[in-house]
Amino acid sequence: MSDRFRLVIVGGGIAGLALATRLGNSMGRSGKLDITLVDKGFSHVWKPMLHCFAAGTARNENDRITFVSHAAGHGFRFCYGEISHLDRAARRLTLAPLTEQDEDEVILEERHVDYDALIFAIGSRANDFGTPGVKDHCIFLDNVVEANNFNERFRHAVLQAYGRGTPLDIAIVGGGATGVQLAAELHKALDIGSLYNFTPTTPEMRITLLEAGPRILPSFPEKVSEEARQQLEALKISVRTGAMVSGVDEKGFILKDGSRVDAQFRVWAAGVKAPDVTREMDGLECGRGGQLVVKPNLQTTLDDRIFAVGDCSFIAESPLPPTAQVARQEAHHLAKYLPQWILNQTPVPPFKFNNKGAIVALGNYNGWGAFADGKTFGGGALHGLSARLGHTALYRQHQFELYGVPRGAIACLTDWLDRFVRPSVRMD
């Protein structure tokens, strides 16, 4: 049995994979550290792209990073599985059995992964706030599987609308970046699809965006919120603010004022909470949204051998937004300081967030960026070109960080060449 220090990272999202890659390159390849990445999927995608995968305006086959091959090239191991139990005294994770969809045939039995230090980076899910009917009648877009399922249903519904000449009704709950960008991206998908001349006329797609608060994009300055609303309405997307959903059935949403918004597609993109499994983590302290409460240095409050980063963590002394930017910076912080904590027991210093602002891109139509000081850019005559290019640049930065410069450049070139071979929107 190896006597190397065993570091286990649960979750291969933005924070988890960045951390595994950096530590694998610096300590895993040299044999100083035994690193295992655990995830319930086989590949990684950049989560801010999920709305594009759902609409079919990007093909995730080109944007996935397969864990097995990536691990082999960067000094760590990958273990497929979903955590079901944590034994802190024994320093052991239990992974749930892997079964077929009907759960009759067990493919892999329950397994165990032992650790000397553990890092949770399991991300977040949309928060239904206990609203009746949401789980049974709504589509979520929290991972690539759900985005792919949405896209398959969306393509079939568009085909029916073309063939029957009937409208397609879509309602999205949540006026944050995910809901706003999804609404615009679906409109873009139909715009592109209309160029392929299925029928003489393009079917009508009626999209309604429901936001319980007074404005969409509440984390952005009011100027951006208002301009984004105007852009969506110019695309004939109905934006309803102050629209709190009290229930959902098989036909649509029931609002608190008693009115209804019926829709064939019902998407829930409101709120954020940690995966439910965090409440089963052997008594670790959790916040209201299920996030693991951590100290400023990202160690959990009740166990110094366990850290949490990204959307599943909550720094009680200085709460941070659940964004890709925060997750990435927290991963970089641990990648820098964990080696000395492991080798020399040097304490990990407090994490300091450097807010670089935020970007929202509405398909090819518009886009805006906001700096931490409230200044904005984008919009205007160039239809937000600078902001949309900024959004793409963030994605390319993520690719270069994980792949390295040579492979990152090849990935960019491959995507560019692919545009000349494949349709601009997914058709199959």
CSV table of C-alpha atoms in Angstrom, one decimal:
chain,number,residue,atom,x,y,z
A,1,MET,CA,0.0,0.0,0.0
A,2,SER,CA,1.3,3.5,-0.9
A,3,ASP,CA,2.4,5.7,2.0
A,4,ARG,CA,1.8,8.9,0.0
A,5,PHE,CA,-0.6,11.5,1.3
A,6,ARG,CA,-4.0,10.7,-0.1
A,7,LEU,CA,-5.9,13.8,-1.4
A,8,VAL,CA,-9.4,13.2,-2.7
A,9,ILE,CA,-11.3,15.9,-4.6
A,10,VAL,CA,-15.1,15.3,-5.0
A,11,GLY,CA,-16.5,17.0,-8.1
A,12,GLY,CA,-15.0,17.7,-11.5
A,13,GLY,CA,-16.5,21.1,-12.2
A,14,ILE,CA,-14.6,24.4,-12.7
A,15,ALA,CA,-13.1,24.4,-9.2
A,16,GLY,CA,-12.5,20.6,-8.8
A,17,LEU,CA,-10.9,20.0,-12.2
A,18,ALA,CA,-8.7,23.1,-12.0
A,19,LEU,CA,-7.5,22.1,-8.6
A,20,ALA,CA,-6.8,18.5,-9.6
A,21,THR,CA,-5.0,19.6,-12.7
A,22,ARG,CA,-2.8,22.1,-10.9
A,23,LEU,CA,-1.9,19.8,-8.0
A,24,GLY,CA,-1.5,16.9,-10.3
A,25,ASN,CA,1.0,18.8,-12.4
A,26,SER,CA,3.0,20.1,-9.4
A,27,MET,CA,2.8,17.1,-7.0
A,28,GLY,CA,1.0,14.2,-8.6
A,29,ARG,CA,3.4,13.6,-11.5
A,30,SER,CA,6.4,13.7,-9.1
A,31,GLY,CA,4.9,11.1,-6.8
A,32,LYS,CA,4.7,13.5,-3.8
A,33,LEU,CA,0.9,13.2,-3.6
A,34,ASP,CA,-1.7,10.6,-4.4
A,35,ILE,CA,-4.6,12.6,-5.9
A,36,THR,CA,-8.0,11.1,-6.8
A,37,LEU,CA,-10.8,13.0,-8.5
A,38,VAL,CA,-14.3,11.6,-7.9
A,39,ASP,CA,-17.2,12.5,-10.1
A,40,LYS,CA,-20.6,11.0,-11.0
A,41,GLY,CA,-20.0,11.9,-14.7
A,42,PHE,CA,-17.3,10.9,-17.1
A,43,SER,CA,-16.5,14.4,-18.5
A,44,HIS,CA,-16.3,18.0,-17.7
A,45,VAL,CA,-17.9,21.0,-19.5
A,46,TRP,CA,-17.8,24.7,-18.6
A,47,LYS,CA,-21.0,25.2,-16.8
A,48,PRO,CA,-21.6,28.8,-18.1
A,49,MET,CA,-22.0,27.1,-21.5
A,50,LEU,CA,-24.9,24.9,-20.5
A,51,HIS,CA,-27.6,27.3,-22.0
A,52,CYS,CA,-25.8,27.0,-25.4
A,53,PHE,CA,-25.8,23.2,-25.2
A,54,ALA,CA,-29.5,23.2,-24.3
A,55,ALA,CA,-30.3,25.4,-27.2
A,56,GLY,CA,-28.1,23.5,-29.6
A,57,THR,CA,-26.0,26.5,-30.6
A,58,ALA,CA,-22.9,24.7,-29.3
A,59,ARG,CA,-22.0,21.0,-29.5
A,60,ASN,CA,-20.7,19.8,-26.2
A,61,GLU,CA,-18.9,16.9,-27.9
A,62,ASN,CA,-16.3,19.4,-28.9
A,63,ASP,CA,-16.2,21.1,-25.5
A,64,ARG,CA,-16.1,18.1,-23.1
A,65,ILE,CA,-12.9,17.1,-21.3
A,66,THR,CA,-12.9,13.4,-20.5
A,67,PHE,CA,-11.8,12.8,-17.0
A,68,VAL,CA,-10.0,9.5,-17.6
A,69,SER,CA,-7.7,10.9,-20.3
A,70,HIS,CA,-7.2,14.2,-18.6
A,71,ALA,CA,-6.2,12.5,-15.4
A,72,ALA,CA,-3.7,10.3,-17.1
A,73,GLY,CA,-2.0,13.3,-18.6
A,74,HIS,CA,-1.9,15.4,-15.4
A,75,GLY,CA,-0.8,13.2,-12.6
A,76,PHE,CA,-4.0,12.2,-10.9
A,77,ARG,CA,-6.5,9.4,-11.0
A,78,PHE,CA,-10.2,9.5,-11.8
A,79,CYS,CA,-12.8,7.4,-9.9
A,80,TYR,CA,-16.4,7.3,-11.3
A,81,GLY,CA,-19.1,7.4,-8.6
A,82,GLU,CA,-21.5,9.4,-6.6
A,83,ILE,CA,-20.8,9.9,-2.9
A,84,SER,CA,-23.5,8.5,-0.6
A,85,HIS,CA,-21.8,8.7,2.9
A,86,LEU,CA,-18.9,10.2,4.7
A,87,ASP,CA,-17.2,8.6,7.8
A,88,ARG,CA,-15.0,11.4,9.2
A,89,ALA,CA,-13.5,9.2,11.9
A,90,ALA,CA,-12.4,6.6,9.5
A,91,ARG,CA,-11.5,9.2,6.8
A,92,ARG,CA,-13.5,7.2,4.3
A,93,LEU,CA,-16.0,8.1,1.5
A,94,THR,CA,-18.7,5.6,0.4
A,95,LEU,CA,-19.7,5.7,-3.2
A,96,ALA,CA,-23.3,4.6,-4.1
A,97,PRO,CA,-23.8,1.4,-6.2
A,98,LEU,CA,-24.0,2.0,-10.0
A,99,THR,CA,-27.1,0.6,-11.5
A,100,GLU,CA,-29.0,0.6,-14.8
A,101,GLN,CA,-31.7,3.2,-15.2
A,102,ASP,CA,-34.4,0.8,-14.1
A,103,GLU,CA,-32.2,0.1,-11.0
A,104,ASP,CA,-32.7,-3.7,-11.4
A,105,GLU,CA,-29.2,-4.5,-12.5
A,106,VAL,CA,-26.2,-3.5,-10.4
A,107,ILE,CA,-23.2,-2.7,-12.6
A,108,LEU,CA,-20.8,-1.7,-9.7
A,109,GLU,CA,-21.3,-2.4,-6.0
A,110,GLU,CA,-20.9,0.1,-3.2
A,111,ARG,CA,-17.2,1.2,-3.0
A,112,HIS,CA,-15.0,3.1,-0.6
A,113,VAL,CA,-12.3,5.7,-1.1
A,114,ASP,CA,-10.0,6.5,1.8
A,115,TYR,CA,-8.4,9.9,2.2
A,116,ASP,CA,-6.0,12.0,4.4
A,117,ALA,CA,-7.5,15.2,3.2
A,118,LEU,CA,-10.8,15.8,1.3
A,119,ILE,CA,-12.0,18.6,-0.8
A,120,PHE,CA,-15.7,19.1,-1.8
A,121,ALA,CA,-16.2,20.8,-5.1
A,122,ILE,CA,-19.7,19.4,-6.0
A,123,GLY,CA,-21.2,22.7,-7.3
A,124,SER,CA,-24.8,23.6,-6.9
A,125,ARG,CA,-28.3,23.1,-8.3
A,126,ALA,CA,-31.3,25.4,-8.9
A,127,ASN,CA,-33.3,25.9,-5.8
A,128,ASP,CA,-37.0,25.1,-6.1
A,129,PHE,CA,-37.7,26.6,-2.6
A,130,GLY,CA,-40.2,23.8,-2.0
A,131,THR,CA,-42.5,25.1,-4.6
A,132,PRO,CA,-45.2,22.4,-5.4
A,133,GLY,CA,-44.8,20.6,-8.7
A,134,VAL,CA,-41.4,22.0,-9.7
A,135,LYS,CA,-39.6,18.6,-9.4
A,136,ASP,CA,-42.3,16.8,-11.3
A,137,HIS,CA,-43.1,19.2,-14.1
A,138,CYS,CA,-40.0,21.4,-14.7
A,139,ILE,CA,-36.7,20.9,-16.6
A,140,PHE,CA,-33.5,21.9,-14.8
A,141,LEU,CA,-30.2,22.8,-16.5
A,142,ASP,CA,-27.7,22.0,-13.8
A,143,ASN,CA,-25.4,19.7,-15.7
A,144,VAL,CA,-24.6,18.5,-19.3
A,145,VAL,CA,-27.0,15.5,-19.0
A,146,GLU,CA,-29.9,17.8,-18.3
A,147,ALA,CA,-28.9,20.2,-21.0
A,148,ASN,CA,-28.6,17.4,-23.6
A,149,ASN,CA,-32.1,16.1,-22.5
A,150,PHE,CA,-33.5,19.5,-23.0
A,151,ASN,CA,-32.0,19.9,-26.4
A,152,GLU,CA,-33.3,16.6,-27.6
A,153,ARG,CA,-36.9,17.5,-26.5
A,154,PHE,CA,-36.5,21.0,-27.9
A,155,ARG,CA,-35.4,19.7,-31.3
A,156,HIS,CA,-38.3,17.3,-31.5
A,157,ALA,CA,-40.8,20.1,-30.5
A,158,VAL,CA,-39.4,22.4,-33.1
A,159,LEU,CA,-39.8,19.7,-35.7
A,160,GLN,CA,-43.4,19.2,-34.7
A,161,ALA,CA,-44.0,23.0,-34.8
A,162,TYR,CA,-42.6,23.1,-38.3
A,163,GLY,CA,-44.7,20.1,-39.4
A,164,ARG,CA,-47.9,21.1,-37.8
A,165,GLY,CA,-47.6,24.9,-38.1
A,166,THR,CA,-48.3,25.3,-34.4
A,167,PRO,CA,-46.6,27.6,-31.9
A,168,LEU,CA,-44.0,26.5,-29.4
A,169,ASP,CA,-44.5,27.8,-25.9
A,170,ILE,CA,-41.5,28.0,-23.5
A,171,ALA,CA,-41.6,29.5,-20.0
A,172,ILE,CA,-38.4,30.1,-18.0
A,173,VAL,CA,-38.4,30.9,-14.2
A,174,GLY,CA,-35.4,32.9,-13.1
A,175,GLY,CA,-34.2,36.2,-14.4
A,176,GLY,CA,-30.6,35.7,-13.6
A,177,ALA,CA,-27.8,35.2,-16.1
A,178,THR,CA,-28.8,31.5,-16.8
A,179,GLY,CA,-32.5,32.3,-17.6
A,180,VAL,CA,-31.8,35.4,-19.5
A,181,GLN,CA,-29.1,33.9,-21.7
A,182,LEU,CA,-31.2,30.7,-22.3
A,183,ALA,CA,-34.1,32.8,-23.5
A,184,ALA,CA,-31.9,34.6,-26.0
A,185,GLU,CA,-30.1,31.5,-27.1
A,186,LEU,CA,-33.3,29.6,-27.9
A,187,HIS,CA,-34.4,32.5,-30.0
A,188,LYS,CA,-31.0,32.4,-31.8
A,189,ALA,CA,-31.4,28.7,-32.4
A,190,LEU,CA,-34.7,29.1,-34.1
A,191,ASP,CA,-33.3,32.1,-36.1
A,192,ILE,CA,-30.5,29.9,-37.4
A,193,GLY,CA,-32.8,26.9,-38.0
A,194,SER,CA,-35.1,29.0,-40.2
A,195,LEU,CA,-32.2,29.5,-42.6
A,196,TYR,CA,-32.4,25.8,-43.5
A,197,ASN,CA,-35.8,26.1,-45.2
A,198,PHE,CA,-37.8,23.3,-43.6
A,199,THR,CA,-41.0,25.0,-44.6
A,200,PRO,CA,-42.0,28.3,-46.2
A,201,THR,CA,-42.7,29.8,-42.8
A,202,THR,CA,-40.9,29.6,-39.5
A,203,PRO,CA,-43.1,28.5,-36.6
A,204,GLU,CA,-43.8,30.9,-33.8
A,205,MET,CA,-41.9,30.4,-30.6
A,206,ARG,CA,-43.4,32.2,-27.6
A,207,ILE,CA,-40.9,32.6,-24.7
A,208,THR,CA,-41.9,34.0,-21.3
A,209,LEU,CA,-39.3,34.9,-18.7
A,210,LEU,CA,-40.6,35.0,-15.1
A,211,GLU,CA,-38.7,36.8,-12.4
A,212,ALA,CA,-40.0,37.1,-8.8
A,213,GLY,CA,-37.9,40.2,-8.2
A,214,PRO,CA,-38.4,43.8,-9.5
A,215,ARG,CA,-35.9,43.4,-12.4
A,216,ILE,CA,-33.9,40.8,-14.3
A,217,LEU,CA,-30.2,40.4,-13.9
A,218,PRO,CA,-30.3,41.7,-10.3
A,219,SER,CA,-26.5,41.2,-9.8
A,220,PHE,CA,-25.9,43.7,-12.6
A,221,PRO,CA,-26.3,47.5,-12.5
A,222,GLU,CA,-29.9,48.7,-13.2
A,223,LYS,CA,-28.8,50.2,-16.5
A,224,VAL,CA,-27.8,46.7,-17.8
A,225,SER,CA,-31.0,45.1,-16.4
A,226,GLU,CA,-33.1,47.7,-18.3
A,227,GLU,CA,-31.2,47.4,-21.6
A,228,ALA,CA,-31.3,43.6,-21.4
A,229,ARG,CA,-35.0,43.7,-20.8
A,230,GLN,CA,-35.4,46.0,-23.8
A,231,GLN,CA,-33.3,43.6,-26.0
A,232,LEU,CA,-35.3,40.6,-25.0
A,233,GLU,CA,-38.6,42.4,-25.7
A,234,ALA,CA,-37.3,43.4,-29.1
A,235,LEU,CA,-36.9,39.7,-29.7
A,236,LYS,CA,-40.6,39.3,-28.7
A,237,ILE,CA,-39.6,37.5,-25.5
A,238,SER,CA,-42.1,38.4,-22.8
A,239,VAL,CA,-40.4,39.5,-19.6
A,240,ARG,CA,-42.5,39.5,-16.5
A,241,THR,CA,-41.0,40.8,-13.2
A,242,GLY,CA,-42.7,40.6,-9.8
A,243,ALA,CA,-44.0,37.2,-11.0
A,244,MET,CA,-43.7,34.8,-8.1
A,245,VAL,CA,-44.5,31.1,-8.9
A,246,SER,CA,-46.6,29.4,-6.3
A,247,GLY,CA,-47.1,26.0,-8.1
A,248,VAL,CA,-46.5,24.1,-11.3
A,249,ASP,CA,-48.6,21.5,-13.1
A,250,GLU,CA,-48.4,19.5,-16.3
A,251,LYS,CA,-49.7,22.5,-18.3
A,252,GLY,CA,-47.7,25.5,-16.9
A,253,PHE,CA,-46.9,27.8,-14.0
A,254,ILE,CA,-49.4,29.1,-11.4
A,255,LEU,CA,-48.5,32.5,-10.1
A,256,LYS,CA,-49.0,33.9,-6.7
A,257,ASP,CA,-51.6,36.4,-8.0
A,258,GLY,CA,-53.7,33.5,-9.3
A,259,SER,CA,-52.9,33.9,-12.9
A,260,ARG,CA,-51.3,31.2,-15.1
A,261,VAL,CA,-48.5,30.9,-17.7
A,262,ASP,CA,-49.0,27.8,-19.7
A,263,ALA,CA,-46.1,26.3,-21.6
A,264,GLN,CA,-45.0,23.1,-23.3
A,265,PHE,CA,-41.5,23.6,-21.9
A,266,ARG,CA,-41.2,24.6,-18.3
A,267,VAL,CA,-37.7,25.5,-17.2
A,268,TRP,CA,-36.6,26.2,-13.6
A,269,ALA,CA,-33.5,28.4,-13.4
A,270,ALA,CA,-34.1,30.2,-10.2
A,271,GLY,CA,-32.1,30.2,-7.0
A,272,VAL,CA,-29.1,28.2,-6.0
A,273,LYS,CA,-28.6,25.5,-3.4
A,274,ALA,CA,-26.0,22.8,-2.7
A,275,PRO,CA,-26.7,19.2,-3.7
A,276,ASP,CA,-28.8,17.5,-1.0
A,277,VAL,CA,-25.9,15.1,-0.2
A,278,THR,CA,-24.1,17.8,1.7
A,279,ARG,CA,-26.6,17.3,4.6
A,280,GLU,CA,-25.4,13.7,4.9
A,281,MET,CA,-21.8,14.6,5.4
A,282,ASP,CA,-21.4,13.2,9.0
A,283,GLY,CA,-22.4,16.3,10.8
A,284,LEU,CA,-20.5,18.9,8.9
A,285,GLU,CA,-22.0,22.4,9.4
A,286,CYS,CA,-24.3,23.5,6.6
A,287,GLY,CA,-25.9,26.8,5.7
A,288,ARG,CA,-29.5,27.5,4.8
A,289,GLY,CA,-28.9,26.5,1.2
A,290,GLY,CA,-27.2,23.3,2.1
A,291,GLN,CA,-23.7,24.7,1.4
A,292,LEU,CA,-20.9,23.5,3.7
A,293,VAL,CA,-19.9,26.3,6.0
A,294,VAL,CA,-16.2,27.0,5.8
A,295,LYS,CA,-13.7,29.2,7.6
A,296,PRO,CA,-12.1,32.0,5.6
A,297,ASN,CA,-9.3,29.7,4.6
A,298,LEU,CA,-11.9,27.2,3.1
A,299,GLN,CA,-11.5,24.5,5.8
A,300,THR,CA,-14.8,23.3,7.1
A,301,THR,CA,-15.7,24.5,10.5
A,302,LEU,CA,-15.8,21.1,12.2
A,303,ASP,CA,-13.0,19.2,10.4
A,304,ASP,CA,-9.7,20.8,9.4
A,305,ARG,CA,-9.0,17.8,7.0
A,306,ILE,CA,-12.0,18.7,4.9
A,307,PHE,CA,-12.2,21.7,2.6
A,308,ALA,CA,-15.0,23.0,0.4
A,309,VAL,CA,-14.8,25.3,-2.7
A,310,GLY,CA,-17.1,26.8,-5.2
A,311,ASP,CA,-20.9,26.8,-5.1
A,312,CYS,CA,-21.1,24.1,-2.4
A,313,SER,CA,-19.2,26.2,0.1
A,314,PHE,CA,-20.3,29.2,2.3
A,315,ILE,CA,-17.8,31.5,4.0
A,316,ALA,CA,-20.0,32.7,6.9
A,317,GLU,CA,-17.7,35.7,7.7
A,318,SER,CA,-17.7,37.0,4.1
A,319,PRO,CA,-20.3,35.4,1.9
A,320,LEU,CA,-19.5,35.2,-1.8
A,321,PRO,CA,-21.7,34.8,-4.9
A,322,PRO,CA,-22.0,31.3,-6.4
A,323,THR,CA,-20.1,32.1,-9.6
A,324,ALA,CA,-17.5,30.5,-11.8
A,325,GLN,CA,-15.1,33.3,-11.0
A,326,VAL,CA,-15.3,32.6,-7.3
A,327,ALA,CA,-14.9,28.8,-7.8
A,328,ARG,CA,-11.8,29.3,-10.0
A,329,GLN,CA,-10.1,31.7,-7.6
A,330,GLU,CA,-10.7,29.4,-4.6
A,331,ALA,CA,-9.3,26.5,-6.5
A,332,HIS,CA,-6.2,28.5,-7.3
A,333,HIS,CA,-5.9,29.5,-3.7
A,334,LEU,CA,-5.8,25.9,-2.5
A,335,ALA,CA,-3.5,24.8,-5.3
A,336,LYS,CA,-1.0,27.4,-4.1
A,337,TYR,CA,-1.2,26.7,-0.3
A,338,LEU,CA,-2.2,23.1,0.1
A,339,PRO,CA,1.3,21.6,-0.7
A,340,GLN,CA,2.9,23.4,2.3
A,341,TRP,CA,-0.1,22.4,4.5
A,342,ILE,CA,0.3,18.8,3.5
A,343,LEU,CA,4.1,18.7,3.6
A,344,ASN,CA,4.9,21.0,6.5
A,345,GLN,CA,1.6,21.6,8.3
A,346,THR,CA,1.8,25.3,7.4
A,347,PRO,CA,-1.7,26.8,7.9
A,348,VAL,CA,-3.6,27.7,4.8
A,349,PRO,CA,-4.1,31.5,4.8
A,350,PRO,CA,-7.6,33.2,4.4
A,351,PHE,CA,-8.9,33.3,0.8
A,352,LYS,CA,-9.3,36.8,-0.7
A,353,PHE,CA,-11.6,37.3,-3.6
A,354,ASN,CA,-10.6,39.6,-6.4
A,355,ASN,CA,-13.8,40.6,-8.0
A,356,LYS,CA,-13.2,41.2,-11.8
A,357,GLY,CA,-16.8,41.9,-12.6
A,358,ALA,CA,-19.3,39.8,-14.7
A,359,ILE,CA,-20.4,39.4,-18.2
A,360,VAL,CA,-23.8,38.4,-19.7
A,361,ALA,CA,-24.2,37.6,-23.4
A,362,LEU,CA,-27.5,37.4,-25.2
A,363,GLY,CA,-26.7,35.2,-28.1
A,364,ASN,CA,-25.6,37.2,-31.2
A,365,TYR,CA,-27.9,40.0,-30.2
A,366,ASN,CA,-26.2,41.9,-27.4
A,367,GLY,CA,-24.1,41.7,-24.3
A,368,TRP,CA,-22.8,43.6,-21.3
A,369,GLY,CA,-20.1,43.5,-18.8
A,370,ALA,CA,-19.9,45.1,-15.4
A,371,PHE,CA,-16.8,45.8,-13.4
A,372,ALA,CA,-16.7,45.6,-9.6
A,373,ASP,CA,-16.9,49.4,-9.3
A,374,GLY,CA,-20.2,49.4,-11.2
A,375,LYS,CA,-18.9,50.6,-14.5
A,376,THR,CA,-20.3,48.8,-17.5
A,377,PHE,CA,-19.4,48.1,-21.1
A,378,GLY,CA,-21.0,46.5,-24.1
A,379,GLY,CA,-24.3,47.1,-25.7
A,380,GLY,CA,-24.8,50.0,-28.2
A,381,ALA,CA,-24.1,50.1,-31.9
A,382,LEU,CA,-21.9,47.0,-32.0
A,383,HIS,CA,-24.6,45.0,-30.3
A,384,GLY,CA,-22.4,44.1,-27.3
A,385,LEU,CA,-19.6,42.7,-29.4
A,386,SER,CA,-17.0,43.5,-26.7
A,387,ALA,CA,-19.0,41.7,-24.0
A,388,ARG,CA,-19.8,38.7,-26.2
A,389,LEU,CA,-16.1,38.4,-27.1
A,390,GLY,CA,-15.3,38.7,-23.4
A,391,HIS,CA,-17.6,35.8,-22.6
A,392,THR,CA,-15.9,33.7,-25.2
A,393,ALA,CA,-12.5,34.8,-23.9
A,394,LEU,CA,-13.4,33.5,-20.4
A,395,TYR,CA,-14.2,30.1,-21.9
A,396,ARG,CA,-10.9,30.0,-23.9
A,397,GLN,CA,-9.0,31.0,-20.7
A,398,HIS,CA,-10.6,28.0,-19.0
A,399,GLN,CA,-9.6,25.7,-21.8
A,400,PHE,CA,-6.0,27.0,-21.9
A,401,GLU,CA,-5.7,26.6,-18.1
A,402,LEU,CA,-6.7,22.9,-18.2
A,403,TYR,CA,-5.1,21.9,-21.5
A,404,GLY,CA,-2.0,24.0,-21.6
A,405,VAL,CA,-1.1,26.4,-24.4
A,406,PRO,CA,-0.4,23.9,-27.3
A,407,ARG,CA,-3.6,21.8,-26.8
A,408,GLY,CA,-5.6,24.9,-25.9
A,409,ALA,CA,-4.7,26.5,-29.2
A,410,ILE,CA,-5.5,23.2,-31.1
A,411,ALA,CA,-9.0,23.2,-29.3
A,412,CYS,CA,-9.6,26.7,-30.5
A,413,LEU,CA,-8.6,25.9,-34.1
A,414,THR,CA,-10.7,22.8,-34.1
A,415,ASP,CA,-13.8,24.7,-33.0
A,416,TRP,CA,-13.1,27.3,-35.7
A,417,LEU,CA,-12.7,24.7,-38.4
A,418,ASP,CA,-15.8,22.8,-37.2
A,419,ARG,CA,-17.9,25.8,-38.2
A,420,PHE,CA,-17.2,25.1,-41.8
A,421,VAL,CA,-18.3,21.4,-41.6
A,422,ARG,CA,-21.3,21.3,-39.2
A,423,PRO,CA,-24.5,23.4,-39.1
A,424,SER,CA,-24.4,26.4,-36.7
A,425,VAL,CA,-27.2,24.9,-34.7
A,426,ARG,CA,-27.6,21.2,-33.7
A,427,MET,CA,-30.0,19.5,-36.1
A,428,ASP,CA,-29.5,15.8,-35.1
